[in-house]
């Protein structure tokens, strides 16, 4: 075993897109567990748009990553040393282990996973936090019902692809918004969305009038900005907007709020934020249902895996904000 643990620590709070000087690439000895602890060799890191928000100071749904701390990230890996009674060497686990090659843990928040049931990257995507986000955002926050018209932005991304497919499974008509011919073709042809809008080449507002003539019942928003404003003009009576994310705004120095918010009043609609951690007690229930859909072939999981090791992290993270990935973006560490 390599005796050095490489890490990325936050060196400065970014302004706009993170740049190389915002990171510090460090190394230290691989930790040795004390009683009640375990050490995990990281196999894959989860790359998520929310990570950009975690770098900012100020109040949020989770404490910010402090300067000089290892960057927070979900990860899966294999236990290589353990002094914890509930975890054995050789078991595979998930937790927020951070951007590093080895992580020391006391077991809190560590979840055992089975690589025989699904590939490890899938536990960072459809069987992980992004799948949980889609499930609870759609069915709890969005209160989706059979027959609804559902619009999903960022529909070729990790959460969007799952939310759209889940809506189809439960009997909704689904409209996906994505950027580029390849992504739009994938969600239309492979995932079976009823309509697809390419925001890069189409007028989103006009396209929504054609695709949803009776209005939008549920909007699952991953991007914010101009697309949110466009959907606000097409709400059905009693519509529900799920604010899951706003990737178009994460690197902006001045966040742009919705100009058409009065449409909520006209449509007697609601706009509600959702944070997946609020549903932790029900993750098992959701995972079981999602796994069943996958085994039946009704739900497709796609992971976009970058094979670069921890050193590739800064450049790999930026792919989220340039729209280069399709599906769940994952960095292979070992």
Coordinates of C-alpha atoms in Angstrom, one line a residue:
X1 CA 0.0 0.0 0.0
X2 CA 1.2 3.5 -0.8
X3 CA 2.0 5.1 2.5
X4 CA 1.0 8.6 1.4
X5 CA -2.6 10.0 1.4
X6 CA -3.1 12.7 -1.2
X7 CA -5.8 15.3 -0.6
X8 CA -7.3 18.5 -2.0
X9 CA -8.0 21.2 0.6
X10 CA -9.8 24.5 0.1
X11 CA -7.1 27.2 0.0
X12 CA -9.4 30.2 -0.7
X13 CA -13.1 30.9 -1.2
X14 CA -13.7 31.1 -4.9
X15 CA -15.1 34.1 -6.7
X16 CA -16.9 32.8 -9.7
X17 CA -15.6 29.5 -11.1
X18 CA -13.0 27.8 -8.8
X19 CA -9.5 28.3 -10.1
X20 CA -6.3 26.4 -9.4
X21 CA -5.2 28.8 -6.6
X22 CA -8.4 28.0 -4.7
X23 CA -7.0 24.6 -4.0
X24 CA -4.1 23.1 -2.1
X25 CA -2.9 19.7 -3.1
X26 CA -1.5 18.1 0.1
X27 CA -0.2 14.8 1.3
X28 CA 0.1 13.1 4.7
X29 CA 0.6 9.6 6.0
X30 CA -2.3 7.2 5.7
X31 CA -4.1 7.3 9.0
X32 CA -4.1 4.4 11.5
X33 CA -7.4 3.7 13.2
X34 CA -7.8 3.9 16.9
X35 CA -10.5 2.0 18.8
X36 CA -13.9 2.6 17.2
X37 CA -12.4 3.9 13.9
X38 CA -11.9 2.6 10.4
X39 CA -9.9 3.6 7.3
X40 CA -11.3 3.5 3.8
X41 CA -9.4 3.4 0.6
X42 CA -11.5 5.7 -1.7
X43 CA -12.5 4.1 -5.1
X44 CA -14.7 6.8 -6.6
X45 CA -15.6 10.4 -5.7
X46 CA -18.9 12.0 -6.4
X47 CA -18.8 15.4 -8.3
X48 CA -21.9 17.5 -7.7
X49 CA -22.9 21.1 -8.5
X50 CA -23.7 21.6 -4.8
X51 CA -20.0 21.4 -4.0
X52 CA -19.7 24.9 -5.4
X53 CA -22.1 26.2 -2.7
X54 CA -20.3 24.4 0.1
X55 CA -17.2 26.5 -0.7
X56 CA -19.0 29.8 0.2
X57 CA -19.1 31.3 3.6
X58 CA -22.4 32.1 5.1
X59 CA -25.6 30.4 6.3
X60 CA -26.9 27.5 4.3
X61 CA -28.5 24.0 4.7
X62 CA -25.0 22.7 5.6
X63 CA -21.9 24.2 7.2
X64 CA -19.4 25.5 4.6
X65 CA -16.1 23.8 4.0
X66 CA -13.6 25.8 6.0
X67 CA -10.4 27.1 4.4
X68 CA -7.6 24.5 4.9
X69 CA -10.1 21.7 5.3
X70 CA -10.2 18.7 3.0
X71 CA -12.9 19.4 0.4
X72 CA -16.2 17.7 1.2
X73 CA -17.4 15.0 -1.2
X74 CA -19.4 11.9 -1.2
X75 CA -17.3 8.8 -1.9
X76 CA -17.4 5.0 -2.1
X77 CA -14.5 2.7 -1.2
X78 CA -13.2 -0.4 0.6
X79 CA -12.3 -0.7 4.3
X80 CA -8.6 -1.4 4.6
X81 CA -8.2 -1.2 8.4
X82 CA -10.8 -1.3 11.1
X83 CA -11.0 -1.1 14.9
X84 CA -14.7 -0.6 14.7
X85 CA -17.0 -3.5 15.8
X86 CA -19.6 -2.9 13.1
X87 CA -17.2 -2.6 10.1
X88 CA -14.8 -5.3 8.8
X89 CA -11.8 -5.0 6.5
X90 CA -12.9 -5.7 2.9
X91 CA -16.4 -4.3 3.2
X92 CA -17.4 -1.6 0.8
X93 CA -19.0 1.6 2.1
X94 CA -20.3 5.1 1.2
X95 CA -20.0 8.4 3.2
X96 CA -18.9 12.0 2.8
X97 CA -15.2 10.9 3.0
X98 CA -13.9 14.0 1.1
X99 CA -11.5 14.5 -1.8
X100 CA -8.7 12.3 -0.7
X101 CA -7.3 8.8 -1.3
X102 CA -7.9 7.4 2.2
X103 CA -10.3 8.5 4.9
X104 CA -10.4 8.0 8.7
X105 CA -13.9 7.6 10.1
X106 CA -15.7 6.8 13.4
X107 CA -18.5 5.1 11.5
X108 CA -21.0 7.9 11.8
X109 CA -22.8 8.4 8.5
X110 CA -21.1 5.4 6.9
X111 CA -23.4 3.1 4.9
X112 CA -22.4 -0.4 3.7
X113 CA -23.0 -1.1 0.0
X114 CA -22.8 -4.3 -2.1
X115 CA -20.8 -4.1 -5.3
X116 CA -22.3 -7.4 -6.4
X117 CA -25.8 -5.8 -6.7
X118 CA -24.6 -2.7 -8.7
X119 CA -21.3 -1.1 -9.8
X120 CA -19.7 1.1 -7.2
X121 CA -20.3 4.4 -9.2
X122 CA -24.0 3.7 -9.2
X123 CA -24.0 4.2 -5.4
X124 CA -23.0 7.8 -6.0
X125 CA -25.7 8.3 -8.5
X126 CA -29.1 6.6 -8.9
X127 CA -28.7 4.4 -5.8
X128 CA -27.1 7.3 -3.9
X129 CA -27.8 10.8 -3.0
X130 CA -28.8 11.9 -6.5
X131 CA -31.4 9.2 -6.8
X132 CA -32.7 10.0 -3.3
X133 CA -32.9 13.7 -4.3
X134 CA -34.9 12.9 -7.4
X135 CA -37.2 10.5 -5.5
X136 CA -38.1 12.8 -2.5
X137 CA -38.0 16.0 -4.6
X138 CA -40.5 14.6 -7.0
X139 CA -42.9 12.6 -4.8
X140 CA -42.7 14.5 -1.5
X141 CA -41.9 18.1 -2.3
X142 CA -43.5 18.0 -5.8
X143 CA -46.4 15.8 -4.7
X144 CA -46.5 14.3 -8.2
X145 CA -49.6 12.5 -9.2
X146 CA -50.5 10.2 -12.1
X147 CA -51.5 12.2 -15.1
X148 CA -49.4 15.3 -14.2
X149 CA -47.3 17.1 -16.7
X150 CA -43.8 17.3 -15.3
X151 CA -40.9 19.4 -16.6
X152 CA -37.4 18.7 -15.6
X153 CA -34.5 21.0 -16.2
X154 CA -30.9 19.7 -16.3
X155 CA -32.7 16.6 -17.6
X156 CA -29.5 14.9 -18.8
X157 CA -27.7 15.4 -15.4
X158 CA -27.6 13.0 -12.5
X159 CA -30.7 14.2 -10.7
X160 CA -32.6 15.2 -13.8
X161 CA -32.3 11.9 -15.6
X162 CA -33.6 10.0 -12.5
X163 CA -36.4 12.4 -11.8
X164 CA -37.7 12.3 -15.3
X165 CA -37.7 8.5 -15.4
X166 CA -39.4 8.2 -12.0
X167 CA -42.1 10.6 -13.2
X168 CA -42.7 8.4 -16.3
X169 CA -42.8 5.3 -14.1
X170 CA -45.5 6.9 -12.0
X171 CA -47.7 7.9 -14.9
X172 CA -46.7 11.5 -15.7
X173 CA -46.1 13.1 -19.1
X174 CA -42.5 14.3 -18.9
X175 CA -40.8 17.2 -20.7
X176 CA -37.0 17.3 -20.4
X177 CA -34.9 20.5 -20.9
X178 CA -31.2 19.9 -21.7
X179 CA -28.5 21.4 -23.8
X180 CA -27.2 19.9 -27.1
X181 CA -28.3 17.4 -29.7
X182 CA -26.6 14.4 -28.0
X183 CA -28.1 15.0 -24.6
X184 CA -31.5 15.7 -25.9
X185 CA -31.4 12.7 -28.1
X186 CA -30.4 10.5 -25.2
X187 CA -33.2 11.6 -22.9
X188 CA -35.8 11.4 -25.7
X189 CA -34.8 8.1 -27.3
X190 CA -33.1 6.1 -24.5
X191 CA -34.9 7.4 -21.4
X192 CA -38.3 7.8 -23.2
X193 CA -39.2 11.4 -22.2
X194 CA -42.4 12.5 -24.0
X195 CA -40.9 15.8 -25.2
X196 CA -37.4 17.3 -25.2
X197 CA -36.4 21.0 -25.4
X198 CA -32.9 22.0 -26.3
X199 CA -32.4 25.3 -24.5
X200 CA -29.3 26.0 -26.7
X201 CA -31.2 26.1 -29.9
X202 CA -34.9 26.6 -29.0
X203 CA -37.0 29.3 -27.5
X204 CA -37.9 27.5 -24.2
X205 CA -41.1 29.5 -23.6
X206 CA -42.4 28.8 -27.1
X207 CA -41.5 25.2 -26.9
X208 CA -43.2 24.8 -23.5
X209 CA -46.4 26.2 -25.0
X210 CA -46.4 23.5 -27.6
X211 CA -45.3 20.6 -25.3
X212 CA -47.5 21.5 -22.4
X213 CA -50.6 23.2 -23.8
X214 CA -52.5 22.7 -20.6
X215 CA -49.7 24.0 -18.4
X216 CA -47.1 22.4 -16.1
X217 CA -48.2 20.7 -12.9
X218 CA -44.7 20.0 -11.5
X219 CA -41.4 21.7 -12.4
X220 CA -38.3 20.0 -11.0
X221 CA -35.7 22.8 -11.2
X222 CA -32.0 22.1 -11.3
X223 CA -30.8 25.2 -13.1
X224 CA -32.7 28.4 -12.0
X225 CA -32.1 31.6 -14.0
X226 CA -33.8 32.1 -17.4
X227 CA -35.2 28.6 -17.7
X228 CA -37.0 29.0 -14.3
X229 CA -38.5 32.2 -15.6
X230 CA -39.7 30.6 -18.7
X231 CA -41.4 27.8 -16.9
X232 CA -43.1 30.2 -14.5
X233 CA -45.1 31.5 -17.5
X234 CA -46.6 28.1 -18.2
X235 CA -47.9 27.0 -14.8
X236 CA -51.1 25.0 -14.4
X237 CA -53.5 25.9 -11.5
X238 CA -52.0 24.6 -8.3
X239 CA -48.6 23.8 -9.8
X240 CA -45.7 22.8 -7.6
X241 CA -42.1 24.0 -8.3
X242 CA -39.3 22.0 -6.7
X243 CA -36.2 24.0 -6.1
X244 CA -33.5 21.3 -6.1
X245 CA -30.6 23.4 -7.5
X246 CA -29.6 26.4 -9.6
X247 CA -26.5 25.4 -11.4
X248 CA -26.7 28.4 -13.7
X249 CA -26.3 30.7 -10.7
X250 CA -23.6 28.9 -8.6
X251 CA -20.7 30.7 -10.0
X252 CA -22.4 34.1 -10.5
X253 CA -21.1 37.0 -8.4
X254 CA -24.7 38.3 -8.3
X255 CA -27.5 35.7 -8.2
X256 CA -30.5 36.4 -10.5
X257 CA -33.8 35.7 -8.9
X258 CA -37.1 34.9 -10.8
X259 CA -38.6 37.9 -12.6
X260 CA -41.9 36.1 -13.2
X261 CA -42.6 35.1 -9.6
X262 CA -46.1 36.7 -9.7
X263 CA -47.1 33.7 -11.8
X264 CA -47.2 31.8 -8.6
X265 CA -50.0 34.0 -7.4
X266 CA -52.0 33.8 -10.6
X267 CA -51.7 30.0 -10.8
X268 CA -52.1 29.5 -7.0
X269 CA -48.8 27.7 -7.2
X270 CA -46.1 26.9 -4.8
X271 CA -42.3 27.0 -5.0
X272 CA -40.5 24.9 -2.4
X273 CA -36.9 24.1 -1.7
X274 CA -35.8 20.6 -0.9
X275 CA -32.7 19.2 0.7
X276 CA -32.2 15.5 0.5
X277 CA -30.6 15.1 4.0
X278 CA -34.1 15.8 5.5
X279 CA -35.2 12.4 4.3
X280 CA -32.4 10.3 5.7
X281 CA -34.7 8.2 7.8
X282 CA -36.4 7.0 4.6
X283 CA -33.4 6.4 2.3
X284 CA -33.8 2.6 2.7
X285 CA -37.4 2.7 1.5
X286 CA -36.5 4.8 -1.5
X287 CA -33.4 2.7 -2.4
X288 CA -35.4 -0.5 -2.4
X289 CA -38.0 0.9 -4.8
X290 CA -35.4 2.5 -7.1
X291 CA -33.4 -0.8 -7.1
X292 CA -36.5 -2.7 -8.1
X293 CA -37.1 -0.3 -11.0
X294 CA -33.6 -0.8 -12.2
X295 CA -33.8 -4.6 -12.0
X296 CA -37.0 -4.5 -14.0
X297 CA -35.2 -2.4 -16.7
X298 CA -37.6 0.5 -16.1
X299 CA -35.0 3.0 -14.9
X300 CA -31.6 3.5 -16.5
X301 CA -28.6 4.7 -14.5
X302 CA -25.7 6.4 -16.3
X303 CA -22.4 7.3 -14.8
X304 CA -19.9 9.5 -16.6
X305 CA -16.6 8.3 -15.0
X306 CA -13.4 10.2 -15.3
X307 CA -10.3 8.0 -14.7
X308 CA -7.8 10.5 -13.4
X309 CA -7.1 9.9 -9.7
X310 CA -7.4 12.6 -7.0
X311 CA -5.0 14.9 -8.9
X312 CA -7.7 15.4 -11.6
X313 CA -10.3 16.8 -9.2
X314 CA -10.1 20.5 -9.9
X315 CA -10.5 20.1 -13.7
X316 CA -13.0 17.4 -13.3
X317 CA -15.2 19.5 -11.1
X318 CA -15.4 22.3 -13.7
X319 CA -17.0 19.9 -16.2
X320 CA -20.2 20.2 -14.1
X321 CA -20.5 23.9 -14.9
X322 CA -19.6 23.7 -18.6
X323 CA -22.3 21.1 -19.2
X324 CA -19.8 18.4 -20.5
X325 CA -21.1 15.5 -18.6
X326 CA -24.2 13.3 -19.3
X327 CA -25.5 11.5 -16.3
X328 CA -23.8 11.3 -13.0
X329 CA -20.2 12.7 -13.0
X330 CA -17.8 10.5 -11.0
X331 CA -14.0 10.7 -10.5
X332 CA -12.2 7.3 -10.3
X333 CA -9.6 7.5 -7.6
X334 CA -8.3 3.9 -7.4

